[in-house]
mmCIF file of C-alpha atoms in Angstrom:
data_model
loop_
_atom_site.group_PDB
_atom_site.id
_atom_site.type_symbol
_atom_site.label_atom_id
_atom_site.label_comp_id
_atom_site.label_asym_id
_atom_site.label_seq_id
_atom_site.Cartn_x
_atom_site.Cartn_y
_atom_site.Cartn_z
ATOM 1 C CA MET A 705 44.573 -10.333 -0.541
ATOM 2 C CA PRO A 706 43.059 -9.366 2.836
ATOM 3 C CA LEU A 707 39.312 -9.991 3.116
ATOM 4 C CA THR A 708 36.615 -8.963 5.604
ATOM 5 C CA PRO A 709 34.896 -11.998 7.183
ATOM 6 C CA THR A 710 31.249 -11.770 8.224
ATOM 7 C CA VAL A 711 29.831 -13.798 11.114
ATOM 8 C CA PHE A 712 26.119 -14.446 11.751
ATOM 9 C CA PHE A 713 25.309 -15.577 15.292
ATOM 10 C CA PHE A 714 21.806 -15.001 16.712
ATOM 11 C CA ALA A 715 22.497 -16.205 20.243
ATOM 12 C CA ARG A 716 22.549 -15.271 23.947
ATOM 13 C CA LEU A 717 25.334 -13.421 25.720
ATOM 14 C CA GLY A 718 27.352 -16.475 26.771
ATOM 15 C CA ASP A 719 27.476 -17.806 23.213
ATOM 16 C CA MET A 720 28.385 -14.371 21.853
ATOM 17 C CA VAL A 721 31.290 -14.215 24.296
ATOM 18 C CA MET A 722 32.549 -17.684 23.344
ATOM 19 C CA VAL A 723 32.491 -16.874 19.620
ATOM 20 C CA THR A 724 35.164 -14.193 20.182
ATOM 21 C CA ARG A 725 37.756 -16.961 19.968
ATOM 22 C CA MET A 726 36.642 -17.654 16.380
ATOM 23 C CA LEU A 727 36.576 -13.941 15.548
ATOM 24 C CA ASN A 728 40.236 -13.744 16.540
ATOM 25 C CA LEU A 729 41.026 -16.758 14.345
ATOM 26 C CA LEU A 730 39.218 -15.257 11.336
ATOM 27 C CA HIS A 731 40.919 -11.882 11.804
ATOM 28 C CA ARG A 732 44.358 -13.461 11.748
ATOM 29 C CA ARG A 733 43.481 -15.797 8.910
ATOM 30 C CA TYR A 734 41.973 -13.256 6.490
ATOM 31 C CA GLY A 735 43.912 -10.158 7.521
ATOM 32 C CA ARG A 736 40.966 -7.926 8.458
ATOM 33 C CA PRO A 737 38.671 -7.725 11.498
ATOM 34 C CA CYS A 738 35.216 -9.260 11.239
ATOM 35 C CA GLN A 739 31.775 -7.766 10.876
ATOM 36 C CA VAL A 740 29.203 -9.408 13.159
ATOM 37 C CA VAL A 741 25.444 -9.745 12.644
ATOM 38 C CA GLY A 742 23.447 -10.755 15.716
ATOM 39 C CA THR A 743 20.282 -10.099 17.707
ATOM 40 C CA GLY A 744 19.552 -8.112 20.841
ATOM 41 C CA SER A 745 20.525 -4.690 22.123
ATOM 42 C CA TRP A 746 23.506 -6.157 23.993
ATOM 43 C CA THR A 747 25.243 -7.479 20.847
ATOM 44 C CA ALA A 748 27.148 -4.291 20.066
ATOM 45 C CA SER A 749 28.085 -3.893 23.752
ATOM 46 C CA THR A 750 29.602 -7.356 23.826
ATOM 47 C CA TYR A 751 32.190 -6.502 21.176
ATOM 48 C CA GLU A 752 32.958 -2.894 22.024
ATOM 49 C CA GLY A 753 36.711 -2.327 22.011
ATOM 50 C CA ASN A 754 37.424 -5.742 20.427
ATOM 51 C CA PRO A 755 40.207 -5.405 17.814
ATOM 52 C CA ASP A 756 38.863 -8.471 15.986
ATOM 53 C CA VAL A 757 35.542 -6.741 15.220
ATOM 54 C CA ALA A 758 35.126 -3.991 12.615
ATOM 55 C CA GLY A 759 31.351 -3.537 12.831
ATOM 56 C CA VAL A 760 28.269 -4.928 14.570
ATOM 57 C CA TRP A 761 24.618 -4.962 13.505
ATOM 58 C CA ALA A 762 21.853 -6.265 15.743
ATOM 59 C CA PHE A 763 18.325 -7.280 14.739
ATOM 60 C CA HIS A 764 15.288 -7.630 16.952
ATOM 61 C CA ARG A 765 14.897 -11.334 17.658
ATOM 62 C CA HIS A 766 11.243 -11.523 16.510
ATOM 63 C CA LEU A 767 10.604 -8.468 14.311
ATOM 64 C CA PRO A 768 10.645 -9.261 10.541
ATOM 65 C CA PHE A 769 14.117 -8.245 9.416
ATOM 66 C CA LEU A 770 12.792 -6.275 6.424
ATOM 67 C CA LEU A 771 11.177 -3.896 8.927
ATOM 68 C CA ASP A 772 14.287 -3.604 11.066
ATOM 69 C CA GLY A 773 16.450 -0.493 10.767
ATOM 70 C CA ALA A 774 19.617 -2.613 10.580
ATOM 71 C CA TRP A 775 18.566 -4.412 7.391
ATOM 72 C CA LEU A 776 19.732 -1.913 4.753
ATOM 73 C CA ALA A 777 23.119 -1.476 6.442
ATOM 74 C CA VAL A 778 23.634 -5.251 6.634
ATOM 75 C CA ARG A 779 22.660 -5.745 3.001
ATOM 76 C CA HIS A 780 25.133 -3.059 1.961
ATOM 77 C CA ALA A 781 27.897 -4.534 4.151
ATOM 78 C CA LEU A 782 27.387 -8.033 2.721
ATOM 79 C CA ARG A 783 27.657 -6.741 -0.830
ATOM 80 C CA ALA A 784 30.603 -4.454 -0.105
ATOM 81 C CA SER A 785 32.593 -7.229 1.620
ATOM 82 C CA ALA A 786 32.500 -9.596 -1.404
ATOM 83 C CA PRO A 787 34.276 -11.930 -1.945
ATOM 84 C CA GLY A 788 34.910 -12.117 1.802
ATOM 85 C CA PRO A 789 33.817 -15.282 3.608
ATOM 86 C CA ILE A 790 30.553 -15.525 5.543
ATOM 87 C CA TYR A 791 30.398 -17.824 8.576
ATOM 88 C CA VAL A 792 26.936 -18.746 9.857
ATOM 89 C CA CYS A 793 27.056 -20.054 13.431
ATOM 90 C CA GLU A 794 23.299 -20.334 13.919
ATOM 91 C CA LYS A 795 21.289 -23.590 13.925
ATOM 92 C CA HIS A 796 17.932 -22.626 15.473
ATOM 93 C CA TYR A 797 14.916 -23.585 13.379
ATOM 94 C CA ARG A 798 13.551 -20.024 13.459
ATOM 95 C CA GLN A 799 16.768 -18.069 13.069
ATOM 96 C CA LEU A 800 18.684 -20.107 10.490
ATOM 97 C CA PRO A 801 15.940 -19.787 7.800
ATOM 98 C CA ARG A 802 15.869 -16.075 8.584
ATOM 99 C CA ILE A 803 19.585 -15.834 7.831
ATOM 100 C CA TYR A 804 19.120 -17.801 4.603
ATOM 101 C CA ARG A 805 16.557 -15.203 3.521
ATOM 102 C CA MET A 806 18.875 -12.324 4.415
ATOM 103 C CA LEU A 807 21.667 -13.823 2.333
ATOM 104 C CA ARG A 808 19.402 -14.507 -0.618
ATOM 105 C CA LEU A 809 17.854 -11.018 -0.646
ATOM 106 C CA SER A 810 21.313 -9.482 -0.389
ATOM 107 C CA GLY A 811 22.375 -11.272 -3.561
ATOM 108 C CA VAL A 812 25.198 -13.079 -1.764
ATOM 109 C CA ASP A 813 27.071 -15.717 -3.739
ATOM 110 C CA PRO A 814 26.279 -18.974 -1.846
ATOM 111 C CA ARG A 815 29.867 -20.093 -2.379
ATOM 112 C CA ARG A 816 30.987 -17.407 0.088
ATOM 113 C CA CYS A 817 29.104 -19.089 2.949
ATOM 114 C CA VAL A 818 30.139 -21.702 5.489
ATOM 115 C CA PHE A 819 27.483 -23.058 7.866
ATOM 116 C CA LEU A 820 27.759 -24.666 11.281
ATOM 117 C CA THR A 821 24.793 -26.759 10.160
ATOM 118 C CA GLU A 822 22.941 -26.738 6.831
ATOM 119 C CA ALA A 823 19.577 -27.781 8.289
ATOM 120 C CA PRO A 824 17.719 -25.972 11.102
ATOM 121 C CA VAL A 825 17.487 -27.809 14.430
ATOM 122 C CA ARG A 826 14.054 -28.005 16.097
ATOM 123 C CA LYS A 827 14.772 -30.146 19.142
ATOM 124 C CA PRO A 828 17.603 -29.703 21.638
ATOM 125 C CA ILE A 829 20.426 -31.982 20.544
ATOM 126 C CA PRO A 830 23.130 -32.909 23.065
ATOM 127 C CA PRO A 831 26.351 -31.235 21.916
ATOM 128 C CA VAL A 832 29.360 -33.397 21.147
ATOM 129 C CA ASP A 833 32.067 -30.758 21.634
ATOM 130 C CA HIS A 834 32.550 -27.571 23.599
ATOM 131 C CA LEU A 835 31.090 -24.567 21.767
ATOM 132 C CA VAL A 836 34.465 -22.819 21.566
ATOM 133 C CA ASP A 837 35.960 -25.883 19.871
ATOM 134 C CA ARG A 838 33.028 -26.076 17.451
ATOM 135 C CA MET A 839 33.460 -22.407 16.543
ATOM 136 C CA VAL A 840 37.206 -22.788 16.031
ATOM 137 C CA GLY A 841 36.572 -25.813 13.809
ATOM 138 C CA LEU A 842 34.116 -23.753 11.767
ATOM 139 C CA GLY A 843 36.603 -20.903 11.417
ATOM 140 C CA LYS A 844 39.206 -23.281 9.973
ATOM 141 C CA ARG A 845 36.916 -24.237 7.110
ATOM 142 C CA THR A 846 37.176 -22.427 3.765
ATOM 143 C CA PRO A 847 34.232 -21.307 1.595
ATOM 144 C CA GLN A 848 34.021 -22.652 -1.938
ATOM 145 C CA ASN A 849 34.845 -19.328 -3.591
ATOM 146 C CA LEU A 850 38.264 -19.173 -1.906
ATOM 147 C CA THR A 851 41.359 -21.368 -1.984
ATOM 148 C CA ALA A 852 42.439 -22.734 1.379
ATOM 149 C CA GLU A 853 46.130 -22.400 0.457
ATOM 150 C CA ASP A 854 45.681 -18.646 0.034
ATOM 151 C CA TYR A 855 44.278 -18.318 3.561
ATOM 152 C CA PRO A 856 46.071 -20.925 5.665
ATOM 153 C CA GLU A 857 45.247 -21.637 9.265
ATOM 154 C CA PRO A 858 47.227 -19.225 11.471
ATOM 155 C CA SER A 859 50.015 -20.419 13.716
ATOM 156 C CA ALA A 860 49.474 -21.001 17.424
ATOM 157 C CA ALA A 861 46.749 -18.685 18.690
ATOM 158 C CA PRO A 862 47.812 -15.755 20.892
ATOM 159 C CA LEU A 863 44.415 -16.076 22.608
ATOM 160 C CA ASP A 864 43.660 -19.481 24.090
ATOM 161 C CA GLY A 865 40.058 -18.621 24.877
ATOM 162 C CA PRO A 866 37.335 -16.033 24.388
ATOM 163 C CA ARG A 867 38.260 -12.489 25.332
ATOM 164 C CA LEU A 868 36.447 -9.253 26.154
ATOM 165 C CA TYR A 869 37.846 -5.750 26.492
ATOM 166 C CA VAL A 870 37.221 -2.961 28.997
ATOM 167 C CA LEU A 871 37.740 0.610 27.812
ATOM 168 C CA ALA A 872 39.740 3.180 29.763
ATOM 169 C CA HIS A 873 36.734 5.405 30.478
ATOM 170 C CA GLU A 874 34.826 2.361 31.778
ATOM 171 C CA ARG A 875 37.627 1.566 34.225
ATOM 172 C CA ASP A 876 37.629 5.198 35.314
ATOM 173 C CA GLY A 877 33.859 5.105 35.806
ATOM 174 C CA CYS A 878 34.144 1.921 37.855
ATOM 175 C CA ASP A 879 36.857 3.492 40.019
ATOM 176 C CA ALA A 880 34.706 6.577 40.549
ATOM 177 C CA TRP A 881 31.758 4.448 41.657
ATOM 178 C CA LEU A 882 33.922 2.398 44.021
ATOM 179 C CA ARG A 883 35.492 5.562 45.424
ATOM 180 C CA SER A 884 32.069 7.111 46.033
ATOM 181 C CA ARG A 885 31.103 4.059 48.103
ATOM 182 C CA GLY A 886 34.415 3.942 49.962
ATOM 183 C CA LEU A 887 35.294 0.630 48.295
ATOM 184 C CA LEU A 888 38.236 1.574 46.084
ATOM 185 C CA GLY A 889 41.351 -0.394 46.994
ATOM 186 C CA ARG A 890 39.471 -3.142 48.818
ATOM 187 C CA GLU A 891 39.239 -6.704 47.576
ATOM 188 C CA LEU A 892 36.034 -7.322 45.598
ATOM 189 C CA VAL A 893 34.348 -10.728 45.429
ATOM 190 C CA LEU A 894 31.666 -10.479 42.748
ATOM 191 C CA VAL A 895 28.584 -12.699 43.124
ATOM 192 C CA GLN A 896 26.065 -13.212 40.273
ATOM 193 C CA PRO A 897 23.000 -15.126 41.586
ATOM 194 C CA GLY A 898 20.717 -14.470 38.589
ATOM 195 C CA ASN A 899 20.294 -15.781 35.069
ATOM 196 C CA HIS A 900 18.190 -14.866 32.047
ATOM 197 C CA ARG A 901 15.028 -16.122 33.790
ATOM 198 C CA THR A 902 15.451 -14.017 36.929
ATOM 199 C CA MET A 903 15.719 -10.848 34.822
ATOM 200 C CA GLY A 904 12.942 -11.717 32.344
ATOM 201 C CA PRO A 905 9.285 -10.654 32.401
ATOM 202 C CA LYS A 906 8.212 -14.066 33.748
ATOM 203 C CA ARG A 907 10.697 -14.086 36.645
ATOM 204 C CA ALA A 908 7.986 -14.106 39.306
ATOM 205 C CA ARG A 909 6.313 -17.105 37.692
ATOM 206 C CA TRP A 910 9.588 -19.051 37.405
ATOM 207 C CA ARG A 911 10.221 -18.474 41.088
ATOM 208 C CA ARG A 912 6.665 -19.241 42.221
ATOM 209 C CA LEU A 913 6.598 -22.572 40.374
ATOM 210 C CA ASN A 914 10.196 -23.418 41.344
ATOM 211 C CA SER A 915 10.781 -24.417 37.717
ATOM 212 C CA ASP A 916 14.107 -22.647 37.165
ATOM 213 C CA ASP A 917 16.878 -25.269 37.275
ATOM 214 C CA LYS A 918 19.418 -22.462 37.847
ATOM 215 C CA TRP A 919 17.744 -21.108 41.006
ATOM 216 C CA TRP A 920 19.731 -21.423 44.248
ATOM 217 C CA PRO A 921 17.760 -20.629 47.430
ATOM 218 C CA LEU A 922 18.326 -17.208 48.980
ATOM 219 C CA GLU A 923 19.328 -18.851 52.262
ATOM 220 C CA HIS A 924 22.129 -20.724 50.465
ATOM 221 C CA TRP A 925 23.494 -17.501 48.976
ATOM 222 C CA ALA A 926 23.318 -15.846 52.387
ATOM 223 C CA GLU A 927 25.200 -18.671 54.103
ATOM 224 C CA LEU A 928 27.824 -18.698 51.329
ATOM 225 C CA LEU A 929 28.405 -14.965 51.766
ATOM 226 C CA ARG A 930 28.757 -15.368 55.531
ATOM 227 C CA ARG A 931 31.413 -18.046 55.043
ATOM 228 C CA ILE A 932 33.336 -15.956 52.524
ATOM 229 C CA HIS A 933 33.199 -13.024 54.954
ATOM 230 C CA ARG A 934 34.694 -15.151 57.698
ATOM 231 C CA GLU A 935 37.428 -16.283 55.300
ATOM 232 C CA ARG A 936 38.130 -12.780 53.903
ATOM 233 C CA PRO A 937 36.798 -10.280 56.482
ATOM 234 C CA GLY A 938 38.266 -7.316 54.623
ATOM 235 C CA ALA A 939 36.645 -8.133 51.289
ATOM 236 C CA VAL A 940 33.582 -6.462 49.817
ATOM 237 C CA LEU A 941 30.958 -9.001 48.720
ATOM 238 C CA LEU A 942 29.360 -7.427 45.683
ATOM 239 C CA LEU A 943 25.939 -8.858 44.785
ATOM 240 C CA ARG A 944 25.522 -7.951 41.114
ATOM 241 C CA GLY A 945 22.613 -8.255 38.696
ATOM 242 C CA SER A 946 20.582 -6.370 36.136
ATOM 243 C CA LYS A 947 18.323 -3.533 37.235
ATOM 244 C CA GLU A 948 15.387 -5.996 37.205
ATOM 245 C CA GLU A 949 17.223 -8.301 39.616
ATOM 246 C CA VAL A 950 18.017 -5.706 42.283
ATOM 247 C CA PRO A 951 14.961 -6.588 44.478
ATOM 248 C CA MET A 952 16.074 -10.239 44.517
ATOM 249 C CA LEU A 953 19.636 -9.210 45.412
ATOM 250 C CA GLU A 954 18.349 -7.007 48.207
ATOM 251 C CA GLU A 955 16.464 -10.004 49.608
ATOM 252 C CA ILE A 956 19.717 -11.949 49.760
ATOM 253 C CA ALA A 957 21.524 -9.038 51.393
ATOM 254 C CA ALA A 958 18.763 -8.706 53.997
ATOM 255 C CA VAL A 959 19.020 -12.389 54.916
ATOM 256 C CA THR A 960 22.826 -12.178 55.071
ATOM 257 C CA SER A 961 22.838 -9.193 57.475
ATOM 258 C CA LEU A 962 26.426 -8.183 56.704
ATOM 259 C CA ASP A 963 27.721 -4.641 56.165
ATOM 260 C CA ALA A 964 30.295 -6.104 53.769
ATOM 261 C CA VAL A 965 27.535 -7.073 51.299
ATOM 262 C CA VAL A 966 26.806 -4.429 48.645
ATOM 263 C CA VAL A 967 24.035 -4.680 46.046
ATOM 264 C CA VAL A 968 24.500 -3.183 42.585
ATOM 265 C CA GLY A 969 22.464 -3.275 39.382
ATOM 266 C CA THR A 970 24.613 -2.657 36.314
ATOM 267 C CA THR A 971 24.572 -2.508 32.559
ATOM 268 C CA LEU A 972 26.572 -5.048 30.573
ATOM 269 C CA ARG A 973 29.605 -2.794 30.108
ATOM 270 C CA GLU A 974 29.549 -1.801 33.791
ATOM 271 C CA LEU A 975 29.587 -5.506 34.624
ATOM 272 C CA TYR A 976 32.745 -5.967 32.540
ATOM 273 C CA ALA A 977 34.515 -3.188 34.418
ATOM 274 C CA LEU A 978 33.493 -4.624 37.795
ATOM 275 C CA CYS A 979 34.712 -8.073 36.739
ATOM 276 C CA GLN A 980 38.075 -6.642 35.828
ATOM 277 C CA ALA A 981 38.317 -5.034 39.265
ATOM 278 C CA ALA A 982 37.289 -8.227 41.124
ATOM 279 C CA SER A 983 39.603 -10.798 42.665
ATOM 280 C CA SER A 984 37.114 -13.633 42.042
ATOM 281 C CA VAL A 985 33.598 -14.264 40.766
ATOM 282 C CA ILE A 986 30.902 -16.738 41.787
ATOM 283 C CA SER A 987 28.123 -17.083 39.248
ATOM 284 C CA ILE A 988 25.199 -19.147 38.137
ATOM 285 C CA ASP A 989 25.702 -20.666 34.665
ATOM 286 C CA SER A 990 24.948 -17.496 32.688
ATOM 287 C CA GLY A 991 26.313 -14.900 30.290
ATOM 288 C CA PRO A 992 28.033 -12.930 33.075
ATOM 289 C CA ALA A 993 29.983 -16.078 34.006
ATOM 290 C CA HIS A 994 31.375 -16.244 30.467
ATOM 291 C CA ALA A 995 32.187 -12.539 30.639
ATOM 292 C CA ALA A 996 34.161 -13.043 33.865
ATOM 293 C CA ALA A 997 36.202 -15.878 32.373
ATOM 294 C CA ALA A 998 36.837 -13.871 29.190
ATOM 295 C CA LEU A 999 38.224 -11.103 31.416
ATOM 296 C CA SER A 1000 40.544 -13.602 33.159
ATOM 297 C CA VAL A 1001 38.909 -13.467 36.588
ATOM 298 C CA PRO A 1002 39.131 -16.614 38.790
ATOM 299 C CA LEU A 1003 35.618 -18.056 38.572
ATOM 300 C CA VAL A 1004 33.218 -20.569 40.127
ATOM 301 C CA VAL A 1005 30.137 -21.545 38.086
ATOM 302 C CA LEU A 1006 27.032 -23.280 39.485
ATOM 303 C CA TYR A 1007 25.302 -25.634 37.015
ATOM 304 C CA GLY A 1008 21.772 -26.947 36.716
ATOM 305 C CA ALA A 1009 20.603 -29.001 33.723
ATOM 306 C CA GLU A 1010 23.367 -27.875 31.339
ATOM 307 C CA SER A 1011 26.635 -29.783 31.241
ATOM 308 C CA PRO A 1012 29.886 -27.922 32.004
ATOM 309 C CA LEU A 1013 31.587 -30.375 29.654
ATOM 310 C CA TYR A 1014 30.128 -28.381 26.747
ATOM 311 C CA TRP A 1015 29.379 -24.960 28.245
ATOM 312 C CA LEU A 1016 32.050 -24.236 30.873
ATOM 313 C CA PRO A 1017 33.435 -20.698 30.385
ATOM 314 C CA ARG A 1018 37.010 -20.484 29.168
ATOM 315 C CA SER A 1019 39.738 -18.013 30.044
ATOM 316 C CA PRO A 1020 42.279 -16.681 27.520
ATOM 317 C CA SER A 1021 44.989 -16.515 30.186
ATOM 318 C CA GLY A 1022 44.569 -19.782 32.061
ATOM 319 C CA SER A 1023 42.866 -18.199 35.086
ATOM 320 C CA PRO A 1024 40.954 -20.898 37.009
ATOM 321 C CA VAL A 1025 37.359 -21.742 36.097
ATOM 322 C CA VAL A 1026 35.735 -24.338 38.386
ATOM 323 C CA ALA A 1027 32.332 -25.916 37.761
ATOM 324 C CA VAL A 1028 30.035 -27.129 40.535
ATOM 325 C CA GLY A 1029 27.166 -29.458 39.631
ATOM 326 C CA GLY A 1030 25.634 -30.299 36.276
ATOM 327 C CA PRO A 1031 24.778 -33.744 34.854
ATOM 328 C CA PRO A 1032 25.271 -36.467 35.914
ATOM 329 C CA VAL A 1033 26.034 -35.139 39.408
ATOM 330 C CA SER A 1034 22.974 -32.900 39.557
ATOM 331 C CA ARG A 1035 20.327 -31.425 37.278
ATOM 332 C CA ARG A 1036 19.234 -28.487 39.407
ATOM 333 C CA VAL A 1037 21.335 -25.879 41.142
ATOM 334 C CA ASP A 1038 19.273 -26.239 44.315
ATOM 335 C CA GLN A 1039 20.744 -29.744 44.647
ATOM 336 C CA LEU A 1040 24.161 -28.186 45.325
ATOM 337 C CA SER A 1041 25.301 -27.651 48.902
ATOM 338 C CA VAL A 1042 26.888 -24.531 50.330
ATOM 339 C CA ASP A 1043 29.896 -26.674 51.283
ATOM 340 C CA GLU A 1044 30.496 -27.602 47.629
ATOM 341 C CA VAL A 1045 30.317 -24.044 46.356
ATOM 342 C CA PHE A 1046 32.396 -22.597 49.190
ATOM 343 C CA GLY A 1047 35.058 -25.250 48.681
ATOM 344 C CA ALA A 1048 35.233 -24.428 44.974
ATOM 345 C CA TRP A 1049 35.516 -20.709 45.747
ATOM 346 C CA ARG A 1050 38.376 -21.334 48.182
ATOM 347 C CA THR A 1051 40.207 -23.137 45.377
ATOM 348 C CA VAL A 1052 39.998 -20.215 42.954
ATOM 349 C CA ALA A 1053 40.428 -17.589 45.695
ATOM 350 C CA ALA A 1054 43.735 -19.195 46.626
ATOM 351 C CA VAL A 1055 44.936 -18.270 43.132
ATOM 352 C CA SER A 1056 43.791 -14.665 43.324
ATOM 353 C CA SER A 1057 45.109 -14.185 46.889
ATOM 354 C CA GLY A 1058 43.396 -10.833 47.060
ATOM 355 C CA GLU A 1059 44.835 -9.351 43.855
ATOM 356 C CA GLY A 1060 42.398 -7.944 41.301
ATOM 357 C CA THR A 1061 42.552 -8.640 37.589
ATOM 358 C CA ARG A 1062 44.341 -5.342 37.001
ATOM 359 C CA ALA A 1063 47.217 -6.510 39.149
ATOM 360 C CA ARG A 1064 47.573 -9.461 36.796
ATOM 361 C CA GLY A 1065 47.830 -7.109 33.825
ATOM 362 C CA GLU A 1066 45.360 -4.684 32.243
ATOM 363 C CA GLN A 1067 43.793 -5.558 28.949
ATOM 364 C CA PRO A 1068 44.370 -3.192 26.040
ATOM 365 C CA CYS A 1069 41.558 -1.018 24.794
#
């Protein structure tokens, strides 16, 4: 009998992208697409157009869930999906107890639930496996109320990594924007210098104190762009960020002094469309890096304190993803040289050879 799986995952964008591999596994295993419960306004955007997702509800990260407008809909969905399995991917000491309370107040049979960890985690614990592998391992487990033989592990996965989807109207909108700037048909190299700190309310403080391990000096970005321009003089170098990051991007563009450099502030879905149109992406370790990999764009990722062994983005198609830095080589992005990053980009750019993701095959909507 087909069942509707439910997945709880109160995490940042990169984690929400990586969990799509598990959503695909659960869809194939139980016969119906999943319903996802998360936090943040970007949660629904992440899964738009994904055939493995039937519904998405997002809570405010700090507002009591009983006061949140999503609560009644989630409670109804949990009850209506019985006896479908519930997979809880959260481990944070604030969010996991919150999920326990949601399940209890919804009257959920505890035997329906499978947890990544039973006890909340207060201190950062070094991971032992890549997050995608941990999520796949979780998705292969069976809740107590079901029989594993009735829902066997699917055969070889059609998707080897996380995957995102761009809708037809989003591609059309991207084309219209590129056409309006005279950029349609030219090679696009997408550059993402920012991370969650550079777009947050304390971004000025992070920069003033030089305490952001993912910060690469503006002069380094400018020199990297100059080198890429010399290598690919016909390419457009697209400096992308959130609306809050546009002033920082304009600083980089001013230092670079190249007409080929274009600054753009986008929404999350607009970012996906631009990634799909790009021939390659260079990004700080961030959610947009995971989005680029999930859209099969050749990618270079700059690492600070986090280890690429556990957090490197994965592509569903085998498109190249190259990490630069990270422990034990370095613990801050500003320890990385322009030579290292440029060399990594040349490696992935050799694969793209100027062809955008669409030339490699459009993704279905």
